Tab-separated table of C-alpha atoms in Angstrom:
chain	number	residue	atom	x	y	z
A	1	UNK	CA	81.991	121.296	204.796
A	2	UNK	CA	84.561	119.191	203.041
A	3	UNK	CA	87.334	120.903	201.223
A	4	UNK	CA	87.940	120.342	197.612
A	5	UNK	CA	91.004	120.815	195.546
A	6	UNK	CA	91.379	122.651	192.330
A	7	UNK	CA	91.765	120.240	189.436
A	8	UNK	CA	94.070	122.713	187.692
A	9	UNK	CA	96.477	124.069	190.341
A	10	UNK	CA	95.733	121.701	193.255
A	11	UNK	CA	94.996	124.479	195.784
A	12	UNK	CA	92.349	123.789	198.470
A	13	UNK	CA	89.014	125.471	197.849
A	14	UNK	CA	85.975	125.736	200.124
A	15	UNK	CA	83.323	123.097	199.600
A	16	UNK	CA	80.747	125.540	198.358
A	17	UNK	CA	83.162	127.438	196.128
A	18	UNK	CA	82.437	127.432	192.425
A	19	UNK	CA	85.825	128.772	191.368
A	20	UNK	CA	89.352	128.272	192.680
A	21	UNK	CA	90.381	131.213	194.816
A	22	UNK	CA	93.937	130.839	193.560
A	23	UNK	CA	93.720	130.321	189.774
A	24	UNK	CA	90.060	130.997	189.115
A	25	UNK	CA	89.402	127.652	187.409
A	26	UNK	CA	85.861	126.239	187.742
A	27	UNK	CA	85.566	123.764	190.558
A	28	UNK	CA	84.508	120.310	189.455
A	29	UNK	CA	81.124	119.291	190.861
A	30	UNK	CA	80.120	122.843	191.674
A	31	UNK	CA	77.237	122.910	189.207
A	32	UNK	CA	79.081	125.400	187.031
A	33	UNK	CA	81.091	122.843	185.164
A	34	UNK	CA	81.569	123.269	181.416
A	35	UNK	CA	80.654	120.166	179.468
A	36	UNK	CA	83.705	118.005	178.899
A	37	UNK	CA	84.877	118.064	175.298
A	38	UNK	CA	83.968	115.001	173.253
A	39	UNK	CA	86.711	112.598	172.237
A	40	UNK	CA	86.238	112.231	168.424
A	41	UNK	CA	89.348	110.107	167.721
A	42	UNK	CA	87.480	106.803	167.800
A	43	UNK	CA	84.768	108.089	165.475
A	44	UNK	CA	87.326	109.500	163.038
A	45	UNK	CA	89.268	106.258	163.129
A	46	UNK	CA	86.112	104.251	162.425
A	47	UNK	CA	85.197	106.586	159.578
A	48	UNK	CA	88.659	106.291	158.030
A	49	UNK	CA	88.509	102.523	158.317
A	50	UNK	CA	85.112	102.480	156.633
A	51	UNK	CA	86.393	104.744	153.847
A	52	UNK	CA	89.453	102.516	153.428
A	53	UNK	CA	87.346	99.380	153.268
A	54	UNK	CA	85.043	101.018	150.722
A	55	UNK	CA	88.033	102.154	148.627
A	56	UNK	CA	89.495	98.653	148.710
A	57	UNK	CA	86.140	97.223	147.687
A	58	UNK	CA	85.826	99.684	144.784
A	59	UNK	CA	89.404	98.943	143.715
A	60	UNK	CA	88.769	95.198	143.899
A	61	UNK	CA	85.638	95.567	141.762
A	62	UNK	CA	87.564	97.684	139.218
A	63	UNK	CA	90.457	95.240	139.109
A	64	UNK	CA	88.080	92.319	138.685
A	65	UNK	CA	86.259	94.152	135.916
A	66	UNK	CA	89.501	94.923	134.089
A	67	UNK	CA	90.699	91.344	134.589
A	68	UNK	CA	87.381	89.942	133.379
A	69	UNK	CA	87.434	92.222	130.342
A	70	UNK	CA	91.012	91.263	129.492
A	71	UNK	CA	90.247	87.613	130.129
A	72	UNK	CA	87.217	87.803	127.835
A	73	UNK	CA	89.310	89.577	125.198
A	74	UNK	CA	92.034	86.958	125.573
A	75	UNK	CA	89.476	84.173	125.192
A	76	UNK	CA	88.093	85.825	122.043
A	77	UNK	CA	91.638	86.283	120.720
A	78	UNK	CA	92.633	82.705	121.517
A	79	UNK	CA	89.473	81.383	119.870
A	80	UNK	CA	90.148	83.521	116.794
A	81	UNK	CA	93.712	82.207	116.582
A	82	UNK	CA	92.527	78.631	117.085
A	83	UNK	CA	89.819	78.972	114.429
A	84	UNK	CA	92.284	80.611	112.042
A	85	UNK	CA	94.849	77.856	112.501
A	86	UNK	CA	92.183	75.228	111.930
A	87	UNK	CA	91.012	77.056	108.806
A	88	UNK	CA	94.577	77.262	107.509
A	89	UNK	CA	95.087	73.561	108.141
A	90	UNK	CA	91.808	72.692	106.403
A	91	UNK	CA	92.812	74.897	103.466
A	92	UNK	CA	96.221	73.222	103.336
A	93	UNK	CA	94.660	69.769	103.319
A	94	UNK	CA	92.130	70.844	100.688
A	95	UNK	CA	94.940	72.332	98.598
A	96	UNK	CA	96.941	69.122	98.793
A	97	UNK	CA	93.925	67.042	97.817
A	98	UNK	CA	92.926	69.493	95.067
A	99	UNK	CA	96.492	69.662	93.705
A	100	UNK	CA	96.773	65.889	93.692
A	101	UNK	CA	93.392	65.650	92.008
A	102	UNK	CA	94.436	68.297	89.488
A	103	UNK	CA	97.549	66.306	88.587
A	104	UNK	CA	95.404	63.238	88.010
A	105	UNK	CA	93.055	65.269	85.793
A	106	UNK	CA	95.987	66.576	83.757
A	107	UNK	CA	97.326	63.068	83.218
A	108	UNK	CA	93.912	61.869	82.086
A	109	UNK	CA	93.523	64.848	79.726
A	110	UNK	CA	96.979	64.291	78.172
A	111	UNK	CA	96.299	60.632	77.515
A	112	UNK	CA	92.947	61.500	75.998
A	113	UNK	CA	94.534	64.175	73.779
A	114	UNK	CA	97.076	61.655	72.462
A	115	UNK	CA	94.296	59.195	71.649
A	116	UNK	CA	92.269	61.957	69.961
A	117	UNK	CA	95.271	62.983	67.860
A	118	UNK	CA	95.856	59.391	66.772
A	119	UNK	CA	92.197	59.084	65.790
A	120	UNK	CA	92.294	62.325	63.786
A	121	UNK	CA	95.408	61.238	61.883
A	122	UNK	CA	93.944	57.814	61.110
A	123	UNK	CA	90.683	59.376	59.934
A	124	UNK	CA	92.620	61.745	57.661
A	125	UNK	CA	94.679	58.938	56.125
A	126	UNK	CA	91.580	56.841	55.520
A	127	UNK	CA	89.809	59.806	53.952
A	128	UNK	CA	92.795	60.382	51.666
A	129	UNK	CA	92.907	56.688	50.776
A	130	UNK	CA	96.432	56.321	52.147
A	131	UNK	CA	97.846	53.543	54.316
A	132	UNK	CA	97.325	54.355	57.976
A	133	UNK	CA	100.700	54.808	59.751
A	134	UNK	CA	101.470	52.425	62.567
A	135	UNK	CA	101.723	53.681	66.113
A	136	UNK	CA	105.189	52.186	66.455
A	137	UNK	CA	106.528	54.473	63.728
A	138	UNK	CA	108.717	57.368	64.798
A	139	UNK	CA	106.282	59.746	63.112
A	140	UNK	CA	104.134	59.419	66.229
A	141	UNK	CA	105.983	60.698	69.304
A	142	UNK	CA	105.579	62.935	72.325
A	143	UNK	CA	107.441	64.354	75.313
A	144	UNK	CA	106.639	66.539	78.304
A	145	UNK	CA	108.246	69.942	78.829
A	146	UNK	CA	107.270	73.031	80.835
A	147	UNK	CA	107.413	75.582	78.036
A	148	UNK	CA	105.127	78.085	79.815
A	149	UNK	CA	107.160	78.094	83.031
A	150	UNK	CA	104.097	77.599	85.253
A	151	UNK	CA	105.354	74.360	86.786
A	152	UNK	CA	103.098	72.080	84.737
A	153	UNK	CA	104.812	70.201	81.864
A	154	UNK	CA	103.026	70.727	78.565
A	155	UNK	CA	102.191	67.911	76.153
A	156	UNK	CA	104.495	68.220	73.131
A	157	UNK	CA	103.494	65.839	70.335
A	158	UNK	CA	104.626	65.094	66.793
A	159	UNK	CA	102.497	63.232	64.270
A	160	UNK	CA	102.481	62.486	60.525
A	161	UNK	CA	100.712	64.878	58.196
A	162	UNK	CA	100.105	62.546	55.302
A	163	UNK	CA	102.974	63.917	53.232
A	164	UNK	CA	106.714	63.899	53.547
A	165	UNK	CA	106.676	66.347	56.452
A	166	UNK	CA	105.333	65.804	59.925
A	167	UNK	CA	103.517	68.167	62.205
A	168	UNK	CA	104.229	69.182	65.758
A	169	UNK	CA	101.921	70.701	68.362
A	170	UNK	CA	102.012	71.714	72.030
A	171	UNK	CA	99.023	71.584	74.378
A	172	UNK	CA	98.651	73.030	77.844
A	173	UNK	CA	96.070	72.357	80.545
A	174	UNK	CA	94.297	75.403	81.909
A	175	UNK	CA	90.874	76.121	83.385
A	176	UNK	CA	90.282	72.377	83.600
A	177	UNK	CA	90.604	71.819	79.853
A	178	UNK	CA	93.196	71.308	77.136
A	179	UNK	CA	94.294	74.210	74.935
A	180	UNK	CA	96.643	74.087	71.976
A	181	UNK	CA	99.228	76.859	72.250
A	182	UNK	CA	101.504	75.972	69.343
A	183	UNK	CA	101.096	74.483	65.904
A	184	UNK	CA	104.090	73.775	63.676
A	185	UNK	CA	104.108	75.560	60.339
A	186	UNK	CA	104.183	73.548	57.137
A	187	UNK	CA	107.748	74.644	56.387
A	188	UNK	CA	109.159	73.576	59.730
A	189	UNK	CA	110.066	69.989	60.374
A	190	UNK	CA	111.610	69.394	63.793
A	191	UNK	CA	113.824	66.379	64.180
A	192	UNK	CA	115.287	67.036	67.654
A	193	UNK	CA	114.566	69.087	70.761
A	194	UNK	CA	116.970	70.302	73.416
A	195	UNK	CA	116.533	71.464	77.010
A	196	UNK	CA	118.196	74.877	77.372
A	197	UNK	CA	117.112	75.359	80.977
A	198	UNK	CA	114.821	78.349	80.654
A	199	UNK	CA	113.541	77.597	77.150
A	200	UNK	CA	112.931	74.798	74.662
A	201	UNK	CA	115.109	74.580	71.560
A	202	UNK	CA	113.911	72.815	68.403
A	203	UNK	CA	116.197	71.892	65.491
A	204	UNK	CA	114.544	71.708	62.088
A	205	UNK	CA	115.387	71.184	58.430
A	206	UNK	CA	112.665	71.535	55.849
A	207	UNK	CA	113.209	69.374	52.829
A	208	UNK	CA	116.086	67.167	51.762
A	209	UNK	CA	118.077	69.439	49.473
A	210	UNK	CA	121.721	69.953	50.352
A	211	UNK	CA	121.403	73.730	50.470
A	212	UNK	CA	118.491	73.711	52.959
A	213	UNK	CA	119.836	75.106	56.246
A	214	UNK	CA	119.436	73.695	59.677
A	215	UNK	CA	117.549	76.165	61.865
A	216	UNK	CA	117.575	76.479	65.621
A	217	UNK	CA	114.185	77.611	66.937
A	218	UNK	CA	113.793	79.099	70.391
A	219	UNK	CA	110.274	78.632	71.755
A	220	UNK	CA	108.955	81.873	73.268
A	221	UNK	CA	105.779	82.035	75.381
A	222	UNK	CA	103.951	85.391	75.569
A	223	UNK	CA	101.505	84.373	78.282
A	224	UNK	CA	98.916	83.124	75.823
A	225	UNK	CA	100.556	81.429	72.849
A	226	UNK	CA	103.901	80.007	71.811
A	227	UNK	CA	105.970	81.164	68.896
A	228	UNK	CA	109.441	80.325	67.661
A	229	UNK	CA	112.372	82.551	66.909
A	230	UNK	CA	115.266	81.406	64.727
A	231	UNK	CA	118.452	82.043	66.688
A	232	UNK	CA	120.892	80.145	64.458
A	233	UNK	CA	120.935	78.926	60.867
A	234	UNK	CA	123.535	76.877	59.077
A	235	UNK	CA	123.854	74.891	55.858
A	236	UNK	CA	125.459	71.524	56.479
A	237	UNK	CA	128.833	70.749	54.966
A	238	UNK	CA	129.085	67.467	53.102
A	239	UNK	CA	132.437	65.689	53.029
A	240	UNK	CA	133.660	62.202	52.321
A	241	UNK	CA	133.050	61.473	55.994
A	242	UNK	CA	129.442	62.558	55.691
A	243	UNK	CA	127.337	65.525	56.664
A	244	UNK	CA	128.723	67.951	59.224
A	245	UNK	CA	126.773	70.624	61.043
A	246	UNK	CA	126.913	72.439	64.362
A	247	UNK	CA	125.108	70.603	67.123
A	248	UNK	CA	123.684	72.142	70.320
A	249	UNK	CA	125.615	71.470	73.512
A	250	UNK	CA	122.389	71.296	75.531
A	251	UNK	CA	121.023	67.789	76.217
A	252	UNK	CA	118.613	66.365	73.697
A	253	UNK	CA	115.136	65.673	75.026
A	254	UNK	CA	114.054	62.065	74.894
A	255	UNK	CA	110.833	61.420	72.998
A	256	UNK	CA	108.405	58.552	73.554
A	257	UNK	CA	106.124	56.545	71.339
A	258	UNK	CA	102.442	57.274	71.799
A	259	UNK	CA	101.904	53.670	72.871
A	260	UNK	CA	104.048	54.302	75.974
A	261	UNK	CA	102.182	56.545	78.385
A	262	UNK	CA	104.343	55.764	81.416
A	263	UNK	CA	106.059	59.215	81.298
A	264	UNK	CA	102.638	60.783	81.816
A	265	UNK	CA	102.001	58.497	84.778
A	266	UNK	CA	105.311	59.624	86.317
A	267	UNK	CA	104.665	63.319	85.641
A	268	UNK	CA	104.864	65.741	88.576
A	269	UNK	CA	103.974	69.390	89.080
A	270	UNK	CA	106.751	71.741	90.095
A	271	UNK	CA	105.875	74.401	92.644
A	272	UNK	CA	106.497	77.912	91.421
């Protein structure tokens, strides 16, 4: 009977022996072998790889979802910005067109108000049976000045009253229509106006007597109507050289005849 060798210690064992006579280890092939332990490394490795692949797949799906969500949010944001910019540009263009149209409407309204004033004066003179004043007379005049401070020059107009004194009125354009905000009193006769920067100054003298003082009137706007406040009064001194009185240092405002509407055509609106 062939000898065998112990797989543990290498000692020879009889062929029919089931255990090594030296170390007692089971003899391989004796029918008393214990089942060889399974090698699980490959299975574990495969399982770990599968788990890793699954984790990568889940991570990729999550990243894609986050990216898609952010991309969608970015697209919504970009579209909102684009729409907003377009709306702002449309509003700007509309504002420019509306502002230009508003200026044209103001010019038309001022010219119409001058013509209406001329018609009223002529009707009054005819009703009183008096000679109608000519439009070239200095009794009819106007100028433009921003007395309200809103950037739009008001229409300031003087016209004859039918007596020795003239009248003076100021109109503004608001809510798409003309509104009179000042009417000269009967005892105020302006003969010059001066630009004092932040307010209008009117110089008046009522009557022709030597003791009638010159009065300086500051125009004050309260948000609705205009009024005047006398800030200086002086009786002129008469000498051999003529009348002497204090004169404002501020520039005198040029007035225009009502037949010349070119200043209205050149009128602009100042931005506040």
